[in-house]
Tab-separated table of C-alpha atoms and ligand atoms in Angstrom:
chain	number	residue	atom	x	y	z
A	10	MET	CA	-14.754	62.208	7.747
A	11	ALA	CA	-12.107	63.782	5.525
A	12	VAL	CA	-13.123	64.155	1.890
A	13	GLN	CA	-10.403	63.097	-0.492
A	14	HIS	CA	-10.352	64.772	-3.858
A	15	GLU	CA	-7.094	63.524	-5.266
A	16	TYR	CA	-8.776	62.224	-8.406
A	17	SER	CA	-11.802	63.071	-10.458
A	18	PHE	CA	-15.142	61.822	-9.176
A	19	PHE	CA	-16.630	62.184	-12.650
A	20	ASP	CA	-13.802	60.002	-14.038
A	21	ALA	CA	-14.648	57.385	-11.435
A	22	VAL	CA	-18.291	57.377	-12.568
A	23	GLN	CA	-17.150	57.109	-16.210
A	24	GLU	CA	-14.858	54.234	-15.240
A	25	SER	CA	-17.722	52.332	-13.613
A	26	PHE	CA	-19.870	53.074	-16.658
A	27	ASP	CA	-17.234	51.697	-19.069
A	28	LYS	CA	-16.791	48.588	-16.964
A	29	ALA	CA	-20.543	47.919	-17.237
A	30	ALA	CA	-20.923	48.981	-20.875
A	31	LYS	CA	-18.898	45.893	-21.865
A	32	PHE	CA	-21.821	43.778	-20.710
A	33	THR	CA	-24.261	45.563	-23.042
A	34	SER	CA	-24.552	45.537	-26.824
A	35	TRP	CA	-25.232	49.222	-27.502
A	36	ASP	CA	-23.685	51.123	-30.362
A	37	PRO	CA	-20.563	52.985	-29.110
A	38	GLY	CA	-22.205	56.264	-30.188
A	39	ILE	CA	-25.195	55.659	-27.937
A	40	LEU	CA	-22.901	54.745	-25.054
A	41	GLU	CA	-20.896	57.932	-25.564
A	42	GLN	CA	-24.076	60.035	-25.636
A	43	ILE	CA	-25.368	58.405	-22.443
A	44	LYS	CA	-22.074	59.101	-20.655
A	45	GLN	CA	-21.599	62.783	-21.361
A	46	CYS	CA	-23.145	65.726	-19.493
A	47	ASN	CA	-25.536	67.425	-21.920
A	48	SER	CA	-25.566	70.916	-20.396
A	49	VAL	CA	-23.266	72.527	-17.867
A	50	TYR	CA	-24.028	75.906	-16.326
A	51	ARG	CA	-21.371	77.495	-14.127
A	52	MET	CA	-22.209	80.860	-12.660
A	53	HIS	CA	-20.800	83.597	-10.462
A	54	PHE	CA	-23.092	86.120	-8.827
A	55	PRO	CA	-22.641	88.836	-6.223
A	56	VAL	CA	-24.474	88.846	-2.898
A	57	LYS	CA	-24.187	91.539	-0.258
A	58	ILE	CA	-23.196	89.900	3.037
A	59	GLY	CA	-22.988	92.437	5.872
A	60	ASP	CA	-21.248	95.436	4.324
A	61	LYS	CA	-19.192	93.336	1.859
A	62	ILE	CA	-19.999	92.009	-1.578
A	63	GLU	CA	-19.270	88.287	-1.904
A	64	VAL	CA	-18.968	86.614	-5.280
A	65	ILE	CA	-20.619	83.214	-5.052
A	66	LYS	CA	-19.673	80.329	-7.323
A	67	ALA	CA	-22.464	77.906	-8.250
A	68	TYR	CA	-23.414	75.208	-10.765
A	69	ARG	CA	-26.266	73.320	-12.356
A	70	VAL	CA	-25.485	70.368	-14.580
A	71	GLN	CA	-28.063	68.527	-16.680
A	72	HIS	CA	-26.511	65.198	-17.477
A	73	SER	CA	-29.211	63.712	-19.672
A	74	HIS	CA	-32.266	64.873	-21.591
A	75	HIS	CA	-33.393	61.419	-22.725
A	76	LYS	CA	-36.362	62.088	-20.439
A	77	THR	CA	-37.486	65.450	-19.140
A	78	PRO	CA	-37.647	67.195	-16.780
A	79	CYS	CA	-34.131	66.729	-15.446
A	80	LYS	CA	-33.990	65.977	-11.752
A	81	GLY	CA	-31.474	66.186	-8.956
A	82	GLY	CA	-30.586	67.881	-5.717
A	83	ILE	CA	-28.750	71.074	-4.885
A	84	ARG	CA	-25.942	70.924	-2.357
A	85	PHE	CA	-24.374	73.674	-0.306
A	86	SER	CA	-20.801	72.799	0.579
A	87	THR	CA	-17.287	74.171	0.156
A	88	ALA	CA	-16.390	70.833	-1.488
A	89	VAL	CA	-18.751	71.626	-4.405
A	90	ASN	CA	-16.902	71.887	-7.706
A	91	LEU	CA	-17.687	71.197	-11.337
A	92	ASP	CA	-16.245	67.686	-11.258
A	93	GLU	CA	-18.406	66.734	-8.301
A	94	VAL	CA	-21.605	68.231	-9.725
A	95	MET	CA	-21.042	66.483	-13.081
A	96	ALA	CA	-20.451	63.133	-11.383
A	97	LEU	CA	-23.527	63.501	-9.190
A	98	ALA	CA	-25.660	64.568	-12.171
A	99	ALA	CA	-24.582	61.445	-14.061
A	100	LEU	CA	-25.428	59.265	-11.054
A	101	MET	CA	-28.899	60.859	-11.044
A	102	THR	CA	-29.534	59.716	-14.629
A	103	TYR	CA	-28.630	56.132	-13.775
A	104	LYS	CA	-30.488	56.263	-10.472
A	105	CYS	CA	-33.735	57.469	-12.070
A	106	ALA	CA	-33.463	54.849	-14.819
A	107	ILE	CA	-33.005	51.981	-12.357
A	108	VAL	CA	-36.081	52.883	-10.306
A	109	ASN	CA	-38.177	53.769	-13.375
A	110	VAL	CA	-38.510	57.439	-12.499
A	111	PRO	CA	-39.021	59.122	-15.883
A	112	PHE	CA	-36.481	61.943	-15.495
A	113	GLY	CA	-33.038	62.780	-16.836
A	114	GLY	CA	-30.279	63.320	-14.278
A	115	ALA	CA	-29.140	66.723	-13.009
A	116	LYS	CA	-27.369	68.197	-10.004
A	117	GLY	CA	-26.665	71.643	-8.641
A	118	GLY	CA	-24.390	73.088	-6.059
A	119	ILE	CA	-23.326	76.307	-4.407
A	120	SER	CA	-19.759	76.430	-3.195
A	121	ILE	CA	-20.347	77.819	0.299
A	122	ASP	CA	-20.197	76.656	3.886
A	123	PRO	CA	-23.831	77.140	4.941
A	124	LYS	CA	-22.827	77.233	8.616
A	125	LYS	CA	-21.005	80.519	8.022
A	126	TYR	CA	-24.162	82.408	7.007
A	127	THR	CA	-27.268	83.564	8.830
A	128	PRO	CA	-30.634	82.241	7.591
A	129	PHE	CA	-31.271	85.673	6.074
A	130	GLU	CA	-28.013	85.532	4.107
A	131	LEU	CA	-28.655	81.951	3.015
A	132	GLU	CA	-32.076	83.010	1.776
A	133	LYS	CA	-30.520	85.808	-0.270
A	134	ILE	CA	-27.999	83.387	-1.814
A	135	THR	CA	-30.652	80.745	-2.551
A	136	ARG	CA	-33.053	83.243	-4.123
A	137	ARG	CA	-30.304	84.749	-6.263
A	138	TYR	CA	-29.204	81.280	-7.400
A	139	THR	CA	-32.816	80.466	-8.315
A	140	SER	CA	-33.190	83.618	-10.393
A	141	GLU	CA	-29.970	82.761	-12.242
A	142	LEU	CA	-31.477	79.346	-13.031
A	143	ILE	CA	-34.741	80.935	-14.189
A	144	LYS	CA	-32.898	83.373	-16.495
A	145	LYS	CA	-31.211	80.497	-18.309
A	146	ASN	CA	-34.256	78.206	-18.278
A	147	PHE	CA	-32.480	75.771	-15.961
A	148	ILE	CA	-35.473	75.323	-13.666
A	149	GLY	CA	-39.175	74.591	-14.214
A	150	PRO	CA	-41.669	71.756	-13.744
A	151	GLY	CA	-41.095	70.562	-17.314
A	152	THR	CA	-37.383	71.354	-17.685
A	153	ASP	CA	-35.361	70.836	-14.525
A	154	VAL	CA	-36.605	70.183	-10.994
A	155	PRO	CA	-34.140	70.607	-8.093
A	156	ALA	CA	-34.450	68.983	-4.663
A	157	PRO	CA	-32.551	68.868	-1.364
A	158	ASP	CA	-29.100	67.382	-1.112
A	159	TYR	CA	-26.133	67.709	1.262
A	160	GLY	CA	-26.456	71.006	3.188
A	161	THR	CA	-29.986	71.863	1.980
A	162	GLY	CA	-33.484	70.914	3.074
A	163	GLU	CA	-37.147	71.901	3.067
A	164	ARG	CA	-36.396	75.514	3.982
A	165	GLU	CA	-34.200	76.109	0.919
A	166	MET	CA	-36.741	74.378	-1.335
A	167	ALA	CA	-39.474	76.715	-0.044
A	168	TRP	CA	-37.271	79.736	-0.943
A	169	ILE	CA	-36.675	78.301	-4.414
A	170	LEU	CA	-40.404	77.770	-4.951
A	171	ASP	CA	-41.304	81.246	-3.745
A	172	THR	CA	-38.720	82.868	-6.020
A	173	TYR	CA	-39.924	80.818	-8.988
A	174	ILE	CA	-43.599	81.602	-8.382
A	175	SER	CA	-42.927	85.320	-8.032
A	176	MET	CA	-41.059	85.368	-11.345
A	177	ARG	CA	-43.529	83.142	-13.181
A	178	PRO	CA	-46.911	84.357	-11.925
A	179	GLY	CA	-49.896	82.371	-13.090
A	180	GLU	CA	-47.925	79.290	-14.154
A	181	VAL	CA	-50.427	76.637	-13.158
A	182	ASP	CA	-47.896	73.849	-12.478
A	183	ALA	CA	-45.326	76.086	-10.764
A	184	LEU	CA	-45.450	73.978	-7.566
A	185	GLY	CA	-43.695	71.228	-9.514
A	186	CYS	CA	-40.559	73.348	-10.121
A	187	VAL	CA	-38.833	71.910	-7.047
A	188	THR	CA	-39.373	68.917	-4.726
A	189	GLY	CA	-38.554	68.233	-1.101
A	190	LYS	CA	-40.734	71.196	-0.112
A	191	PRO	CA	-42.459	71.528	3.257
A	192	VAL	CA	-45.865	69.804	3.195
A	193	THR	CA	-47.559	73.177	3.668
A	194	GLN	CA	-45.871	74.426	0.480
A	195	GLY	CA	-46.848	71.565	-1.824
A	196	GLY	CA	-44.522	68.914	-0.410
A	197	VAL	CA	-45.556	65.298	0.007
A	198	ARG	CA	-45.715	63.398	3.289
A	199	GLY	CA	-42.859	60.905	3.561
A	200	ARG	CA	-40.321	62.820	1.415
A	201	LYS	CA	-38.070	63.774	4.305
A	202	GLU	CA	-37.411	60.206	5.447
A	203	ALA	CA	-37.597	58.743	1.920
A	204	THR	CA	-33.879	58.236	1.225
A	205	GLY	CA	-33.223	56.570	4.598
A	206	LEU	CA	-36.349	54.438	4.247
A	207	GLY	CA	-35.352	53.432	0.697
A	208	VAL	CA	-31.929	52.372	1.998
A	209	PHE	CA	-33.662	50.184	4.568
A	210	TYR	CA	-36.097	48.646	2.049
A	211	GLY	CA	-33.222	47.902	-0.373
A	212	ILE	CA	-30.960	46.257	2.204
A	213	ARG	CA	-33.899	44.388	3.736
A	214	GLU	CA	-34.678	42.898	0.327
A	215	VAL	CA	-31.053	41.828	-0.172
A	216	CYS	CA	-31.095	40.289	3.322
A	217	LYS	CA	-34.185	38.262	2.349
A	218	MET	CA	-32.227	36.451	-0.386
A	219	PRO	CA	-31.074	33.112	1.106
A	220	ASP	CA	-28.356	32.465	-1.508
A	221	VAL	CA	-26.826	35.919	-1.035
A	222	MET	CA	-26.896	35.621	2.757
A	223	GLU	CA	-25.368	32.167	2.622
A	224	ARG	CA	-22.487	33.460	0.497
A	225	LEU	CA	-21.847	36.207	3.046
A	226	GLY	CA	-22.123	33.848	6.017
A	227	LEU	CA	-25.146	35.723	7.372
A	228	THR	CA	-28.602	34.648	8.495
A	229	VAL	CA	-31.642	35.661	6.418
A	230	GLY	CA	-33.411	38.896	7.448
A	231	VAL	CA	-32.318	42.186	9.018
A	232	LYS	CA	-33.276	41.193	12.579
A	233	GLU	CA	-30.332	41.342	15.010
A	234	LYS	CA	-27.912	42.456	12.268
A	235	ARG	CA	-25.177	44.779	13.579
A	236	VAL	CA	-25.308	48.066	11.714
A	237	VAL	CA	-22.801	50.952	11.661
A	238	VAL	CA	-24.034	54.298	10.333
A	239	GLN	CA	-21.628	57.030	9.251
A	240	GLY	CA	-23.322	60.449	9.242
A	241	LEU	CA	-26.313	61.512	11.322
A	242	GLY	CA	-27.761	63.903	8.742
A	243	ASN	CA	-31.215	63.362	7.265
A	244	VAL	CA	-30.268	60.165	5.395
A	245	GLY	CA	-28.163	58.560	8.139
A	246	TYR	CA	-30.652	59.453	10.859
A	247	HIS	CA	-33.585	57.889	9.037
A	248	ALA	CA	-31.633	54.836	7.858
A	249	ALA	CA	-30.641	54.227	11.517
A	250	LYS	CA	-34.268	54.724	12.622
A	251	PHE	CA	-35.728	52.223	10.153
A	252	PHE	CA	-33.008	49.616	10.803
A	253	ARG	CA	-33.644	49.899	14.545
A	254	GLU	CA	-37.417	49.651	14.058
A	255	GLY	CA	-36.851	46.679	11.726
A	256	GLY	CA	-35.105	44.789	14.561
A	257	ALA	CA	-31.441	45.462	13.678
A	258	LYS	CA	-28.926	46.862	16.196
A	259	VAL	CA	-27.252	50.155	15.319
A	260	ILE	CA	-23.997	49.490	17.175
A	261	ALA	CA	-22.125	52.651	16.112
A	262	ILE	CA	-22.818	56.109	14.724
A	263	ALA	CA	-20.091	58.397	13.340
A	264	GLU	CA	-20.049	62.143	12.782
A	265	PHE	CA	-17.359	64.789	12.084
A	266	GLU	CA	-16.312	65.022	15.726
A	267	GLY	CA	-15.913	61.269	16.308
A	268	ALA	CA	-17.971	58.134	16.710
A	269	ILE	CA	-19.811	56.311	19.488
A	270	MET	CA	-20.346	52.613	19.959
A	271	ASN	CA	-22.696	50.442	21.996
A	272	LEU	CA	-22.975	46.769	21.103
A	273	ASN	CA	-26.482	46.652	22.622
A	274	GLY	CA	-27.673	49.192	20.069
A	275	LEU	CA	-28.072	52.979	19.923
A	276	ASN	CA	-31.270	54.981	19.571
A	277	GLU	CA	-30.688	57.580	16.844
A	278	GLU	CA	-33.217	60.051	18.271
A	279	GLU	CA	-31.552	60.015	21.698
A	280	VAL	CA	-28.135	60.448	20.054
A	281	PHE	CA	-29.499	63.290	17.949
A	282	GLN	CA	-30.909	65.061	21.030
A	283	HIS	CA	-27.627	64.542	22.893
A	284	ARG	CA	-25.707	66.115	20.003
A	285	LYS	CA	-28.140	69.013	19.876
A	286	LYS	CA	-27.661	69.647	23.574
A	287	THR	CA	-23.896	69.163	23.862
A	288	GLY	CA	-22.731	69.967	20.324
A	289	SER	CA	-21.187	66.499	19.891
A	290	ILE	CA	-22.216	62.859	19.685
A	291	LEU	CA	-19.284	61.944	21.948
A	292	ASP	CA	-19.890	61.117	25.627
A	293	PHE	CA	-23.323	59.666	24.887
A	294	PRO	CA	-24.487	57.827	28.047
A	295	GLY	CA	-23.715	54.107	27.912
A	296	ALA	CA	-21.632	54.332	24.707
A	297	THR	CA	-17.869	54.127	24.118
A	298	ASN	CA	-16.177	57.060	22.392
A	299	LEU	CA	-14.140	56.511	19.222
A	300	PRO	CA	-12.332	59.857	18.919
A	301	VAL	CA	-11.398	59.313	15.255
A	302	SER	CA	-14.603	59.246	13.214
A	303	GLY	CA	-13.129	56.981	10.515
A	304	GLU	CA	-12.563	54.188	13.050
A	305	ALA	CA	-16.292	53.441	12.937
A	306	LEU	CA	-15.955	52.403	9.299
A	307	GLU	CA	-13.521	49.697	10.370
A	308	LEU	CA	-15.627	48.136	13.123
A	309	GLU	CA	-16.645	44.483	13.094
A	310	CYS	CA	-20.280	44.607	11.871
A	311	ASP	CA	-22.733	43.039	9.412
A	312	ILE	CA	-23.938	46.168	7.601
A	313	LEU	CA	-22.007	49.399	7.122
A	314	ILE	CA	-23.981	52.426	5.974
A	315	PRO	CA	-21.844	55.359	4.792
A	316	ALA	CA	-24.417	58.164	4.709
A	317	ALA	CA	-22.318	61.321	4.394
A	318	LEU	CA	-20.047	62.361	1.542
A	319	GLU	CA	-18.131	60.773	-1.329
A	320	ASN	CA	-14.770	58.947	-1.242
A	321	VAL	CA	-14.791	58.155	2.475
A	322	ILE	CA	-13.812	54.528	1.827
A	323	ASN	CA	-10.802	54.369	-0.450
A	324	GLY	CA	-7.732	52.295	-1.271
A	325	GLU	CA	-6.158	53.275	2.033
A	326	ASN	CA	-8.827	52.235	4.553
A	327	ALA	CA	-10.773	49.609	2.523
A	328	PRO	CA	-8.449	46.728	3.572
A	329	ARG	CA	-9.397	47.417	7.209
A	330	VAL	CA	-13.183	47.441	6.642
A	331	LYS	CA	-14.754	44.355	8.236
A	332	ALA	CA	-18.434	44.745	7.291
A	333	LYS	CA	-20.085	41.982	5.239
A	334	ILE	CA	-22.519	44.323	3.459
A	335	ILE	CA	-21.856	47.967	2.598
A	336	GLY	CA	-24.989	49.950	1.784
A	337	GLU	CA	-24.083	53.168	-0.006
A	338	ALA	CA	-26.596	55.647	1.385
A	339	ALA	CA	-24.399	58.596	0.339
A	340	ASN	CA	-23.510	59.327	-3.266
A	341	GLY	CA	-20.112	57.874	-4.217
A	342	PRO	CA	-18.782	56.981	-0.742
A	343	LEU	CA	-16.469	54.291	-2.222
A	344	THR	CA	-13.628	54.877	-4.674
A	345	PRO	CA	-13.015	52.339	-7.481
A	346	GLU	CA	-9.988	51.052	-5.502
A	347	ALA	CA	-12.254	50.296	-2.542
A	348	ASP	CA	-14.674	48.534	-4.890
A	349	GLU	CA	-11.900	46.274	-6.194
A	350	GLU	CA	-10.802	45.419	-2.689
A	351	PHE	CA	-14.345	44.407	-1.691
A	352	VAL	CA	-14.899	42.266	-4.792
A	353	LYS	CA	-11.688	40.412	-3.917
A	354	ARG	CA	-12.820	39.867	-0.325
A	355	GLY	CA	-16.384	38.887	-1.219
A	356	ILE	CA	-17.924	41.870	0.594
A	357	LEU	CA	-21.256	42.874	-0.925
A	358	VAL	CA	-21.445	46.540	-1.938
A	359	VAL	CA	-25.033	47.648	-2.513
A	360	PRO	CA	-24.505	50.634	-4.804
A	361	ASP	CA	-25.571	54.221	-4.212
A	362	MET	CA	-27.283	54.908	-7.481
A	363	TYR	CA	-29.988	52.449	-6.686
A	364	LEU	CA	-29.855	52.164	-2.899
A	365	ASN	CA	-30.292	55.881	-2.216
A	366	ALA	CA	-32.915	56.319	-4.941
A	367	GLY	CA	-35.694	56.596	-2.337
A	368	GLY	CA	-35.300	60.371	-2.269
A	369	VAL	CA	-35.812	60.887	-5.965
A	370	THR	CA	-38.565	58.253	-6.085
A	371	VAL	CA	-40.632	60.164	-3.549
A	372	SER	CA	-39.660	63.426	-5.284
A	373	TYR	CA	-41.330	61.924	-8.341
A	374	PHE	CA	-44.473	61.253	-6.252
A	375	GLU	CA	-44.326	64.853	-5.022
A	376	TRP	CA	-44.013	66.184	-8.571
A	377	LEU	CA	-46.993	64.058	-9.672
A	378	LYS	CA	-48.994	65.398	-6.729
A	379	ASN	CA	-48.092	68.961	-7.749
A	380	LEU	CA	-49.134	68.405	-11.355
A	381	SER	CA	-52.386	66.719	-10.364
A	382	HIS	CA	-53.143	69.409	-7.754
A	383	VAL	CA	-54.590	66.862	-5.345
A	384	ARG	CA	-53.316	65.150	-2.205
A	385	TYR	CA	-52.793	61.378	-2.430
A	386	GLY	CA	-55.683	59.486	-0.871
A	387	ARG	CA	-58.090	62.418	-0.976
A	388	LEU	CA	-60.468	60.742	-3.412
A	389	GLU	CA	-60.307	57.132	-2.297
A	390	LYS	CA	-59.703	57.185	1.478
A	391	ARG	CA	-63.340	57.459	2.620
A	392	PHE	CA	-64.605	55.200	-0.159
A	393	THR	CA	-62.132	52.469	0.802
A	394	GLU	CA	-63.030	52.791	4.487
A	395	ASN	CA	-66.756	52.473	3.762
A	396	LEU	CA	-66.174	49.518	1.478
A	397	ASN	CA	-63.932	47.740	4.010
A	398	THR	CA	-66.471	48.344	6.787
A	399	GLU	CA	-69.210	46.810	4.665
A	400	ILE	CA	-67.117	43.762	3.708
A	401	LEU	CA	-66.117	43.199	7.334
A	402	GLN	CA	-69.719	43.480	8.535
A	403	GLN	CA	-70.874	40.961	5.946
A	404	ILE	CA	-68.134	38.502	6.894
A	405	GLU	CA	-68.893	38.886	10.603
A	406	GLU	CA	-72.593	38.342	10.005
A	407	LEU	CA	-71.981	35.273	7.856
A	408	THR	CA	-69.437	33.683	10.204
A	409	GLY	CA	-70.909	34.869	13.489
A	410	LYS	CA	-67.365	35.811	14.600
A	411	ARG	CA	-65.951	39.243	15.434
A	412	VAL	CA	-62.404	40.483	14.826
A	413	ASN	CA	-60.657	42.341	17.650
A	414	GLU	CA	-60.446	46.144	17.748
A	415	THR	CA	-56.820	46.402	16.502
A	416	GLN	CA	-57.562	44.171	13.516
A	417	ARG	CA	-60.774	46.119	12.860
A	418	GLN	CA	-58.894	49.439	12.721
A	419	PHE	CA	-56.257	47.944	10.401
A	420	ILE	CA	-58.746	46.364	7.978
A	421	MET	CA	-61.041	49.380	7.787
A	422	HIS	CA	-58.304	51.986	7.427
A	423	GLY	CA	-58.364	53.813	4.078
A	424	PRO	CA	-54.960	54.968	2.817
A	425	ASP	CA	-53.522	58.318	3.880
A	426	GLU	CA	-50.952	60.085	1.745
A	427	VAL	CA	-48.031	58.750	3.762
A	428	ASP	CA	-49.317	55.141	3.476
A	429	LEU	CA	-49.423	55.424	-0.306
A	430	VAL	CA	-45.999	57.066	-0.496
A	431	TYR	CA	-44.387	54.383	1.693
A	432	SER	CA	-46.067	51.625	-0.273
A	433	GLY	CA	-44.986	53.123	-3.609
A	434	LEU	CA	-41.430	53.434	-2.327
A	435	GLU	CA	-41.384	49.890	-0.950
A	436	GLU	CA	-42.607	48.502	-4.259
A	437	THR	CA	-40.023	50.553	-6.175
A	438	MET	CA	-37.071	49.451	-4.038
A	439	ILE	CA	-38.084	45.773	-3.998
A	440	THR	CA	-38.553	45.687	-7.775
A	441	ALA	CA	-35.230	47.451	-8.427
A	442	THR	CA	-33.328	45.150	-6.048
A	443	ARG	CA	-34.734	42.040	-7.710
A	444	GLU	CA	-34.099	43.365	-11.215
A	445	ILE	CA	-30.430	44.090	-10.479
A	446	MET	CA	-29.880	40.814	-8.600
A	447	ASP	CA	-31.546	38.771	-11.364
A	448	LEU	CA	-29.408	40.387	-14.045
A	449	TRP	CA	-26.288	39.729	-11.960
A	450	LYS	CA	-27.250	36.071	-11.378
A	451	ASN	CA	-27.899	35.563	-15.077
A	452	ASN	CA	-24.511	37.093	-16.014
A	453	PRO	CA	-21.941	35.525	-13.703
A	454	ALA	CA	-19.102	37.382	-15.483
A	455	ILE	CA	-20.376	40.656	-13.978
A	456	PRO	CA	-18.023	41.249	-11.034
A	457	ASP	CA	-20.213	43.182	-8.611
A	458	MET	CA	-23.647	44.600	-7.881
A	459	ARG	CA	-22.580	48.121	-8.930
A	460	THR	CA	-21.713	46.897	-12.412
A	461	ALA	CA	-25.017	45.002	-12.574
A	462	ALA	CA	-26.876	48.177	-11.563
A	463	TYR	CA	-25.061	50.165	-14.249
A	464	VAL	CA	-25.974	47.559	-16.861
A	465	VAL	CA	-29.655	47.880	-15.879
A	466	ALA	CA	-29.376	51.687	-16.093
A	467	ILE	CA	-27.488	51.752	-19.399
A	468	ASN	CA	-30.014	49.407	-20.986
A	469	LYS	CA	-32.935	51.588	-19.921
A	470	VAL	CA	-31.377	54.879	-21.033
A	471	GLY	CA	-30.144	53.184	-24.219
A	472	VAL	CA	-33.675	52.076	-25.099
A	473	ALA	CA	-34.936	55.612	-24.547
A	474	TYR	CA	-32.308	57.087	-26.880
A	475	ALA	CA	-32.844	54.387	-29.478
A	476	GLU	CA	-36.603	54.960	-29.380
A	477	LEU	CA	-36.166	58.705	-29.671
A	478	GLY	CA	-34.688	57.931	-33.039
A	479	ILE	CA	-31.569	60.014	-32.435
A	480	PHE	CA	-29.457	57.201	-33.809
A	481	PRO	CA	-31.213	55.860	-36.891
B	10	LIG	N1	-30.480	64.712	-3.698
B	10	LIG	C1	-31.165	63.474	-3.742
B	10	LIG	C2	-30.357	62.454	-4.515
B	10	LIG	O1	-29.170	62.581	-4.673
B	10	LIG	C3	-32.597	63.619	-4.228
B	10	LIG	C4	-32.755	64.137	-5.598
B	10	LIG	C5	-34.194	64.441	-5.976
B	10	LIG	O2	-35.090	64.165	-5.185
B	10	LIG	O3	-34.395	64.965	-7.062
B	10	LIG	O4	-30.862	61.450	-4.940
């Protein structure tokens, strides 16, 4: 899973933007304003690690303020650099626009290898980073709301929240300063699996489209589709889980150390436990080892899900990719050269900035929960259950028939928080998929789904700028 950085990731995003901008009619000034990163904050701060002082390099980029707060994850990785953070911040703007999440895009990163630090040291680094953001007003429920990304999770978000609250005592909406928190610290149920679940909902919707499936030579539906997942982190793990539960076969999983394959299907939880125990996914019982991780990307399959880092499919390996659908669960896993290759070969690339929007969509639900200070379902659950019970009783009395116990439980059930979150996410992903596909169908000159998604995003951000009256 080597990360190639031979060209600028931000340039690649700009290139895709320009390609799509041709299919819009916005004033060049508006287009230029949409494209640029509004605010860039690069910082260095010292942290005492053992008996040495380490100078840590970190970033927060706010790409767009057309809607506030700004929103986007924070990644911990040695590959973090300004170019990457700018590109990812821009993708966040477009992503939020496509799924109608009313935020501007942002991204943050700390250039460290989290595996080299103890939890105590990571906490020190995270808290110091948060106080740097607070000092410059780069964090807050109404200004900029970070979230997990590559190398971070609930634990880091809890540290960020605690640092924020201690420096802003009494701020009533402080819980909304960061999302992806543990449920006990103001998080929302369903956030952890949201990106993987969104990937599944998006691909499932594409697979329901008979004309698209016919073009790809595939049957309608995800059932029995052969899926390859690259990366068994939070996103890859959950994407694999939901595809398996949806009736697809996850025939290969790839990680740093190599890949494993089983044409009868792999169970991601068993693979995860095996890796935890042995330190590697290789030698998983019943599976074949592929010692070079990248080989998994080139396997014969229906759906390929790159769910790790950017630029893993590029001009070099794209000609060997045999998948019919590529679902970009990671941010920027394909280079523009790979995109061109797949357009030529009629392979459908379902683009990152909409397909992996499940995370930010549920972050939005979490933020709303924090601002409303009430758990989803708290007010209506019991009411709905009582109402459903009454309706069912009336129907049974009138018809003289009784439903079975399973049906009874299902009908009477009032929504829990997780039910509402899943349903909101499902609705969001289905609507976004249809909107992009419809625009693409109505504009046959648009070469690929990524360009169609950009057009949708540019139009939405363009409207916001135009309505703000910035460009009279
Ligand atoms: N890091 C995730 C992403 O790239 C989630 C961002 C968020 O929830 O704000 O979409």
